[in-house]
XYZ file of C-alpha atoms in Angstrom:
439
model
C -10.318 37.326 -48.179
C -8.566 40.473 -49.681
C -5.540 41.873 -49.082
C -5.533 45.861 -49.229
C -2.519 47.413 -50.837
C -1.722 50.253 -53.226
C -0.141 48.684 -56.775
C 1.360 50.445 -59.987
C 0.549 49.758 -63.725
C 2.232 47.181 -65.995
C 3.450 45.715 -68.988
C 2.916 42.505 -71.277
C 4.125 39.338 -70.032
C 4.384 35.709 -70.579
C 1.020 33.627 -71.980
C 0.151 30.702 -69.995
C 1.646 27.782 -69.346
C -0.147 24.176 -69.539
C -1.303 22.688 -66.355
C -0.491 19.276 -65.533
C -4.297 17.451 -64.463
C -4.249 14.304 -62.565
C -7.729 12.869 -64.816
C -8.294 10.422 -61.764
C -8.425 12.983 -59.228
C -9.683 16.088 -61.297
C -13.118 14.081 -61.097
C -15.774 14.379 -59.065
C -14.813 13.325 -55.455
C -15.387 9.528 -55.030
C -17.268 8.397 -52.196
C -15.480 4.847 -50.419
C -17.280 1.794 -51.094
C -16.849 -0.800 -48.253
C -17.894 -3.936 -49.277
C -17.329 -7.751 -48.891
C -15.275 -9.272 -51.619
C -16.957 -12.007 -54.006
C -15.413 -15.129 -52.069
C -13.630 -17.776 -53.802
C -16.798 -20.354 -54.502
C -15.586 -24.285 -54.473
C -17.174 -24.990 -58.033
C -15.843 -28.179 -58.577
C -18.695 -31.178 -57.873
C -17.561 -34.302 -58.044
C -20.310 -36.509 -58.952
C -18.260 -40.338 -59.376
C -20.316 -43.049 -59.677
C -18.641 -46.664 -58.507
C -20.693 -49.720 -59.929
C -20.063 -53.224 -60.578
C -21.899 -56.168 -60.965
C -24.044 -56.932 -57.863
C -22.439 -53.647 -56.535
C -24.596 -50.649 -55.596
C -23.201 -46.877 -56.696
C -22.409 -45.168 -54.297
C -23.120 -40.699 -55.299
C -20.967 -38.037 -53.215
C -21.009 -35.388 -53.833
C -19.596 -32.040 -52.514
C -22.321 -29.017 -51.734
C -21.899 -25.528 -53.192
C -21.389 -22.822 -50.318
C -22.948 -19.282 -51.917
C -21.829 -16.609 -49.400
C -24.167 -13.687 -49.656
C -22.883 -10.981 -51.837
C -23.972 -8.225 -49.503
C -22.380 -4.516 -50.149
C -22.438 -1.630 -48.212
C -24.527 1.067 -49.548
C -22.260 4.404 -50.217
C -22.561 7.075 -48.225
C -23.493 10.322 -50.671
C -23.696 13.634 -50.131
C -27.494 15.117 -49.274
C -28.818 18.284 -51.080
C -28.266 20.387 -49.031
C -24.802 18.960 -48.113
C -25.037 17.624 -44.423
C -22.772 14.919 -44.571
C -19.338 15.527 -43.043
C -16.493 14.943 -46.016
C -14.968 12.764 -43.366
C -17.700 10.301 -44.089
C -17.265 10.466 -48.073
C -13.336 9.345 -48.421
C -11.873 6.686 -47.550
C -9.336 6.666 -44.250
C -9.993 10.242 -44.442
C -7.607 10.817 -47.584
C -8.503 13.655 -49.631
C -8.301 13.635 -53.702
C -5.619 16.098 -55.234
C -7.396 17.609 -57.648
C -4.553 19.651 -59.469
C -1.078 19.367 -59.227
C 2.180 20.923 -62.271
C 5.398 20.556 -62.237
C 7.371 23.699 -61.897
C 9.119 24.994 -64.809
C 12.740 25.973 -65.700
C 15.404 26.200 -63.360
C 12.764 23.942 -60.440
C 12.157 20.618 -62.755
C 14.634 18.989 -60.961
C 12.160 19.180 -57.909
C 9.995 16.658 -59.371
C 11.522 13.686 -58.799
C 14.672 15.169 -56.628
C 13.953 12.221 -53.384
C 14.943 14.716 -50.431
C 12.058 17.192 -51.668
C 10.168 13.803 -52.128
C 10.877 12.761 -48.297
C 9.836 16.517 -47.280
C 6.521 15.986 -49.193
C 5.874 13.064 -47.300
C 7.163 14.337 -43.775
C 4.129 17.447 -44.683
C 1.423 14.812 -45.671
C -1.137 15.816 -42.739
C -0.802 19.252 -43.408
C -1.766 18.984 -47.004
C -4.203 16.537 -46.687
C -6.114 19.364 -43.815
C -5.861 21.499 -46.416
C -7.583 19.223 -49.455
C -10.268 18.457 -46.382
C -10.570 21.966 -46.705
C -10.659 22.565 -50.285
C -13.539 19.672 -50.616
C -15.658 20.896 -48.062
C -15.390 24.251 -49.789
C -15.957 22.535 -53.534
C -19.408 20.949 -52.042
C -20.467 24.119 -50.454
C -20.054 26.352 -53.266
C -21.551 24.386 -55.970
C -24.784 24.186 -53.716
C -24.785 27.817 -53.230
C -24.153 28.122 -57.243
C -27.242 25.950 -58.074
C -29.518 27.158 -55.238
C -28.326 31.563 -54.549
C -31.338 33.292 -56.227
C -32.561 36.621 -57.100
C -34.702 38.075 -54.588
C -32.760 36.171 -51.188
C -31.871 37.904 -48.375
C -27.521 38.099 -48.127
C -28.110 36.590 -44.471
C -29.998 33.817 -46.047
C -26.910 33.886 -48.403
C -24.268 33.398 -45.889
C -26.361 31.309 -43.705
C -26.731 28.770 -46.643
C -22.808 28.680 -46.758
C -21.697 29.398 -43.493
C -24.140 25.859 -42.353
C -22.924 23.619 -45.116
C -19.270 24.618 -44.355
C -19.463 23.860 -40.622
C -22.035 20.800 -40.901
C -19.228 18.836 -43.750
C -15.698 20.426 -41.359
C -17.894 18.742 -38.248
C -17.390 22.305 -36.471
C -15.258 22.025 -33.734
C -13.997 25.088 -31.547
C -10.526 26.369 -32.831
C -10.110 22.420 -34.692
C -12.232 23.352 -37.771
C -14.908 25.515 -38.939
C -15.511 28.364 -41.159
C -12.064 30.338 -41.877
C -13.687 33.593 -42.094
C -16.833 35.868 -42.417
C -18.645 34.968 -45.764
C -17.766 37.970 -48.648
C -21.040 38.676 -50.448
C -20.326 42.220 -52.310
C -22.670 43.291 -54.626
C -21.782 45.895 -57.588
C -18.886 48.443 -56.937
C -18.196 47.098 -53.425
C -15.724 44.820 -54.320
C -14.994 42.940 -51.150
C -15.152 42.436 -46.965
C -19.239 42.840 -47.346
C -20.743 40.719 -45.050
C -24.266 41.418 -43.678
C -24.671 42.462 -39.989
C -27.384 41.416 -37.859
C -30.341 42.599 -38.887
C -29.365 43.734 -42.727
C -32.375 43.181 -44.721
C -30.376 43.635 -48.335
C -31.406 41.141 -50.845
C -29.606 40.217 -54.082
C -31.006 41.134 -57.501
C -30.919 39.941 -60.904
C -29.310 42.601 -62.469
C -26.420 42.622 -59.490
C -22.856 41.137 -59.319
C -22.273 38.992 -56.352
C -18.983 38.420 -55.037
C -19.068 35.252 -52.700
C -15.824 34.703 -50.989
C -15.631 32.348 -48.126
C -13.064 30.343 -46.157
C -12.388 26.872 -44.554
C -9.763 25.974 -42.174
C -8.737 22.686 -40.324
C -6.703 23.301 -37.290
C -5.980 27.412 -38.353
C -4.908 26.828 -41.633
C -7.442 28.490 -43.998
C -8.677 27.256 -47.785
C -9.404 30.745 -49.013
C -11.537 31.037 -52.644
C -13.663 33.131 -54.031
C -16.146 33.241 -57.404
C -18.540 35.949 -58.688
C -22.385 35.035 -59.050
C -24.600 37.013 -61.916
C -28.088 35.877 -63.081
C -27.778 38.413 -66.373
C -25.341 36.885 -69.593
C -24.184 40.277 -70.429
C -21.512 40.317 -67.447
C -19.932 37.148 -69.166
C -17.172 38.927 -70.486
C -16.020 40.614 -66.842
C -16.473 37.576 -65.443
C -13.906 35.752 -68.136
C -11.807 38.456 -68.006
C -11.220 37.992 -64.154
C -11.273 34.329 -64.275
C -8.809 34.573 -67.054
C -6.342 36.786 -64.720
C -6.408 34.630 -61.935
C -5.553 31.506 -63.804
C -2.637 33.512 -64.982
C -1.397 34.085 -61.586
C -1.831 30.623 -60.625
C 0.186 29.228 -63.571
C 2.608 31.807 -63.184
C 3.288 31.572 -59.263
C 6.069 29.306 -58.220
C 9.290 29.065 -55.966
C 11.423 31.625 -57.054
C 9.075 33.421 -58.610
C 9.197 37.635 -58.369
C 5.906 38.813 -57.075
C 5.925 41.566 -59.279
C 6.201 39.454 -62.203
C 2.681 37.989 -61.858
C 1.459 41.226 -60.989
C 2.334 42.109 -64.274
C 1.049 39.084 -66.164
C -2.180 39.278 -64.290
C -2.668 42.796 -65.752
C -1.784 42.118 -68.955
C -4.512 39.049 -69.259
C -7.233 41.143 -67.629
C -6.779 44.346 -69.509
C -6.878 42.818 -72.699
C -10.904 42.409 -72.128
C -13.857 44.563 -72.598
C -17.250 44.371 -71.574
C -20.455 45.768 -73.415
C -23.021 47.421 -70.733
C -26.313 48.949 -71.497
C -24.874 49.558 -75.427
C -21.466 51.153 -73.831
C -18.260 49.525 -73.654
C -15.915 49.545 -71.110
C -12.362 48.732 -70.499
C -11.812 45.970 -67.674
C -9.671 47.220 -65.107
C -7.348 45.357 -62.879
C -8.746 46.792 -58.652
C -4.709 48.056 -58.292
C -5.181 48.436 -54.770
C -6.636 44.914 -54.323
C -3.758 41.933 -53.853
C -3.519 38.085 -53.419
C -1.288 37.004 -50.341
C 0.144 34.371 -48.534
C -1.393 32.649 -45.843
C -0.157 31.229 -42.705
C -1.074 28.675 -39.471
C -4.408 31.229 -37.983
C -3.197 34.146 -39.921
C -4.987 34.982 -43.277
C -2.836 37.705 -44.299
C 1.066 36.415 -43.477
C 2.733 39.282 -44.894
C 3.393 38.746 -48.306
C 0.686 40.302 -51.043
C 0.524 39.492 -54.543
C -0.163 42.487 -57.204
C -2.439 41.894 -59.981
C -0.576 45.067 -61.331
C 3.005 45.813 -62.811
C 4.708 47.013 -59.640
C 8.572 46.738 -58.291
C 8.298 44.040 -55.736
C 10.959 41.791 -56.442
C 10.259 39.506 -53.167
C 10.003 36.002 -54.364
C 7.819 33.291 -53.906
C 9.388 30.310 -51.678
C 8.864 26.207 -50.586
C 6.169 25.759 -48.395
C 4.583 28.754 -48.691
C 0.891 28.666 -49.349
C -0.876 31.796 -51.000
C -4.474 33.066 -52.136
C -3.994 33.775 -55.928
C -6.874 36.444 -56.214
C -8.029 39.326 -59.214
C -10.397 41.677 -59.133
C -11.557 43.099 -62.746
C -13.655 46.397 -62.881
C -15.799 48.719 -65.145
C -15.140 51.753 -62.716
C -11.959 53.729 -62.025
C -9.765 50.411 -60.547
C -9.363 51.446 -57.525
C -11.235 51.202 -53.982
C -11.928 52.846 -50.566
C -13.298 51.933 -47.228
C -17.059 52.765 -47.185
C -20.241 51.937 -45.186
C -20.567 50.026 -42.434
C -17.902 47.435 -41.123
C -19.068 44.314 -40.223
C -15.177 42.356 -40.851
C -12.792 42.382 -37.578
C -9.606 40.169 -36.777
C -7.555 40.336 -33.765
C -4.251 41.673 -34.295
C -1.544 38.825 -34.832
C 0.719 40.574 -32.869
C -1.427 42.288 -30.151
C -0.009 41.499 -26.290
C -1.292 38.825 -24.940
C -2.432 40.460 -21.457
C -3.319 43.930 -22.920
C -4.284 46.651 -20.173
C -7.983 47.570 -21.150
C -10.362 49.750 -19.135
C -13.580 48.566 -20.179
C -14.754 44.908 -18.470
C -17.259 44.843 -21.235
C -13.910 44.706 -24.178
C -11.984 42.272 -21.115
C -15.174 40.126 -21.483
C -15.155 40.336 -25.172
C -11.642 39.388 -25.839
C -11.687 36.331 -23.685
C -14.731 35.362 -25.957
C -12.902 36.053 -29.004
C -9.770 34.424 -27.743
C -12.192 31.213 -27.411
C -14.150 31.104 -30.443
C -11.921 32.787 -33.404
C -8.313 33.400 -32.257
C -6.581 35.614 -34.757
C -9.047 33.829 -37.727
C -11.625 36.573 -38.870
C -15.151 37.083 -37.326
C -18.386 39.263 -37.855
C -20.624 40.865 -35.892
C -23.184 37.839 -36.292
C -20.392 35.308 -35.118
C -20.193 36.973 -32.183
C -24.234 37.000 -31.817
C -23.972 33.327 -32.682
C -21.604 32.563 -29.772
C -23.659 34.214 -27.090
C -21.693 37.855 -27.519
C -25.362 39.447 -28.397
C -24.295 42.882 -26.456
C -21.092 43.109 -28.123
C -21.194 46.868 -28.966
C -19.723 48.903 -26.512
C -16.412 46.052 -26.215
C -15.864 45.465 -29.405
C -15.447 49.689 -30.068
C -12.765 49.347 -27.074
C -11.033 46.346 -28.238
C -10.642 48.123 -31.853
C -9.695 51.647 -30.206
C -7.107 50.000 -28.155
C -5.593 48.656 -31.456
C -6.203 44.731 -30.242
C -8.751 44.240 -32.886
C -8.652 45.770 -36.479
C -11.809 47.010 -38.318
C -12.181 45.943 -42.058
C -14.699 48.022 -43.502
C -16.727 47.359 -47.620
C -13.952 48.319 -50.171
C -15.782 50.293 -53.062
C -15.420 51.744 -56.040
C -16.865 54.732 -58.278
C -20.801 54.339 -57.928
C -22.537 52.251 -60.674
C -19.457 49.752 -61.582
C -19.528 46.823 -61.683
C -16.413 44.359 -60.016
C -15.831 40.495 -60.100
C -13.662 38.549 -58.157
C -11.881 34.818 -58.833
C -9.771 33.203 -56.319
C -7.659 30.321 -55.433
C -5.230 28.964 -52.572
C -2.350 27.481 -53.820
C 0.652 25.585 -51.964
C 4.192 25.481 -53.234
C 4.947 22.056 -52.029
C 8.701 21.052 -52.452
C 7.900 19.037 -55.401
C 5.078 20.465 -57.296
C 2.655 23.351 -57.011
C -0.926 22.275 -55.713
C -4.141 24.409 -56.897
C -5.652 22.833 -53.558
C -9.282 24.892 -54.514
C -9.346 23.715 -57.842
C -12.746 22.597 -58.691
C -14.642 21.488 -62.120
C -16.495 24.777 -61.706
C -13.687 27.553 -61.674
């Protein structure tokens, strides 16, 4: 999900850097295999004869015991994925799928023992957050093989939104979907969801932003890749691919946030894209940003540029963050337009606010229940009984408790692509925790 924030333009900067791949665990996810052990089998028969004259032989002899070999059959993942993730790994540890060392002045973190001993002390949070990440992995590659021109966006987003809450095993505030599923088509470049009763459907010819989230007790896996049925938009969508693997490599503790801005921009400008015999310039969305993420809070404060700017706030340990670009054939640069179907409670609104309406007191409490301060659309709310949610959910945003985010779009006719990852700067090596074989 996209943080909203007005950026500057920039200047070359450094290429990228190799990333460290664990081969084992950069795989496809291994399902457990339970199964008996061949036992030990007593092979040695003794067949001894004793004889003699007048003497009768006497045979003993010692009996084979074959054990039957019996394994458990795996458990595998059904098409479409209904099998929790839970039921796929083994004691319900997750796979890191990509992990580097940092660089520079930070190497010493690698195999410093107090940041090792901090790593360890953190071990349940990361491993919610690669629970996460693989439910999100499974999902997505679904939705890649199955999204096709001509389906409805709320058959879209149902697709997701069910595979994401049938492998988290949905559970209240414990686990489900981390926020609204993004599905912007063309110049709207992000926080499109359809609202109840949207009969859009997606095209061949369009460019599909799908951005959706995961979280495990409030803290979110946040990733995002663009969908096209046409070959020509190959080179936008490398270009913004491109620019977010930049910012990944480049992000690390220590690290000014205005210094990836500026080696985002440098990767994604250096693209074109041929259109309908024209060509066109990608631009970085300037007023688009990556940003950190904290426990139930998607946007924790800090943003990431994916331009030049002169934010000189660093990076630090334990921090995790949404690495995110947008690329565009338009002007760059997007407003709020059409109708909103995103909302999140303010993290900071009172907890006892005075409101007039009983229809917004009602609301809230139902809010407070089902999403906290984690996003939520106006079908969440018909999903959790809210079906006359009209008239309270205008109060609750007018009295400030709950903020509106409205489709962010550019000039008419462009075309914008997203890419994004959540990273985690764990004290001894950066994690790409979303990392997947497909982006």
């Amino acid at each position: 999900m996209t943080a909203v924030e007005l950026a500057t333009e920039s200047n070359l900067s450094e290429g990228l850097k190799q990333v460290n791949i664990t081969q084992a665990e950069a795989s496809e996810p291994k399902t457990p295999t339970e199964q008996n052990g061949e036992e030990g089998e007593n092979d040695d028969d003794d067949d001894n004869e004793e004889g003699g004259e007048g003497g009768e032989g006497e045979e003993k002899k010692k009996k084979k015991k074959k054990r039957n070999n019996k394994k458990k059959k795996k458990t595998k993942q059904t098409e479409p994925p209904t099998v929790p993730v839970a039921k796929l790994f083994k004691d319900n540890i997750f796979p890191i799928i990509e992990e580097v060392d940092y660089k520079d002045d930070n190497l010493w973190r690698t195999t410093n023992e107090e940041k090792r001993y901090l790593e360890r002390e953190n071990f349940n949070d990361y491993n919610n957050m690669r629970k996460a990440s693989e439910v999100h992995r499974q999902v997505r590659q679904y939705a890649q093989r199955n999204i096709k021109p001509g389906m409805s966006m709320i058959e879209i987003c149902d697709m997701i939104e069910n595979g994401t809450r049938a492998l988290i095993e949905e559970n209240g505030m414990e686990a489900g979907v981390g926020f609204p599923t993004g599905c912007s088509l063309n110049e709207v470049a992000a926080h499109y969801t359809p609202n109840p009763g949207d009969k859009l459907t997606i095209k061949e010819k369009d460019v599909c932003k799908i951005d959706f989230g995961v979280h495990v007790n409030g803290q979110i896996i946040d990733s995002a890749f663009t969908l096209t049925f046409d070959p020509k938009y190959d080179r936008l969508l490398a270009a913004v691919k491109d620019a977010t693997n930049t910012g990944v490599r480049e992000a690390g503790i220590d690290v000014r946030l205005c210094d990836i801005g500026e080696a985002i921009q440098e990767v994604m400008e250096s693209y074109e894209v041929e259109l309908n015999g024209k060509t066109y310039p990608v631009k970085c969305i300037r007023n688009l940003n990556g940003h950190s993420i904290g426990p139930g809070q998607i946007h924790a404060g800090k943003t990431v540029p994916i331009v030049k700017n002169a934010d000189e706030t660093k990076m630090e340990e334990g921090e995790y963050f949404a690495i995110e670009t947008f690329g565009s054939t338009g002007r760059g640069y997007v407003f709020e337009d059409g109708q909103c179907s995103h909302y999140m409670k303010d993290f900071d609104a009172p907890k006892n606010p005075n409101l007039k309406l009983n229809a917004s007191k009602s609301l809230l409490a139902s809010i407070d229940k089902h999403f906290g301060t984690l996003p939520f659309c106006r079908r969440y709310l018909d999903r959790v009984g809210e079906t006359k949610h009209l008239l309270g959910l205008k109060g609750l945003v007018d009295a400030g408790i709950v903020n509106p985010y409205p489709p962010l779009v550019d000039s008419r006719n462009a075309y914008t692509a997203q890419y994004e990852h959540t990273i985690v700067l764990r004290p001894t090596k950066k994690e790409v925790l979303s990392r997947g074989d497909d982006y």
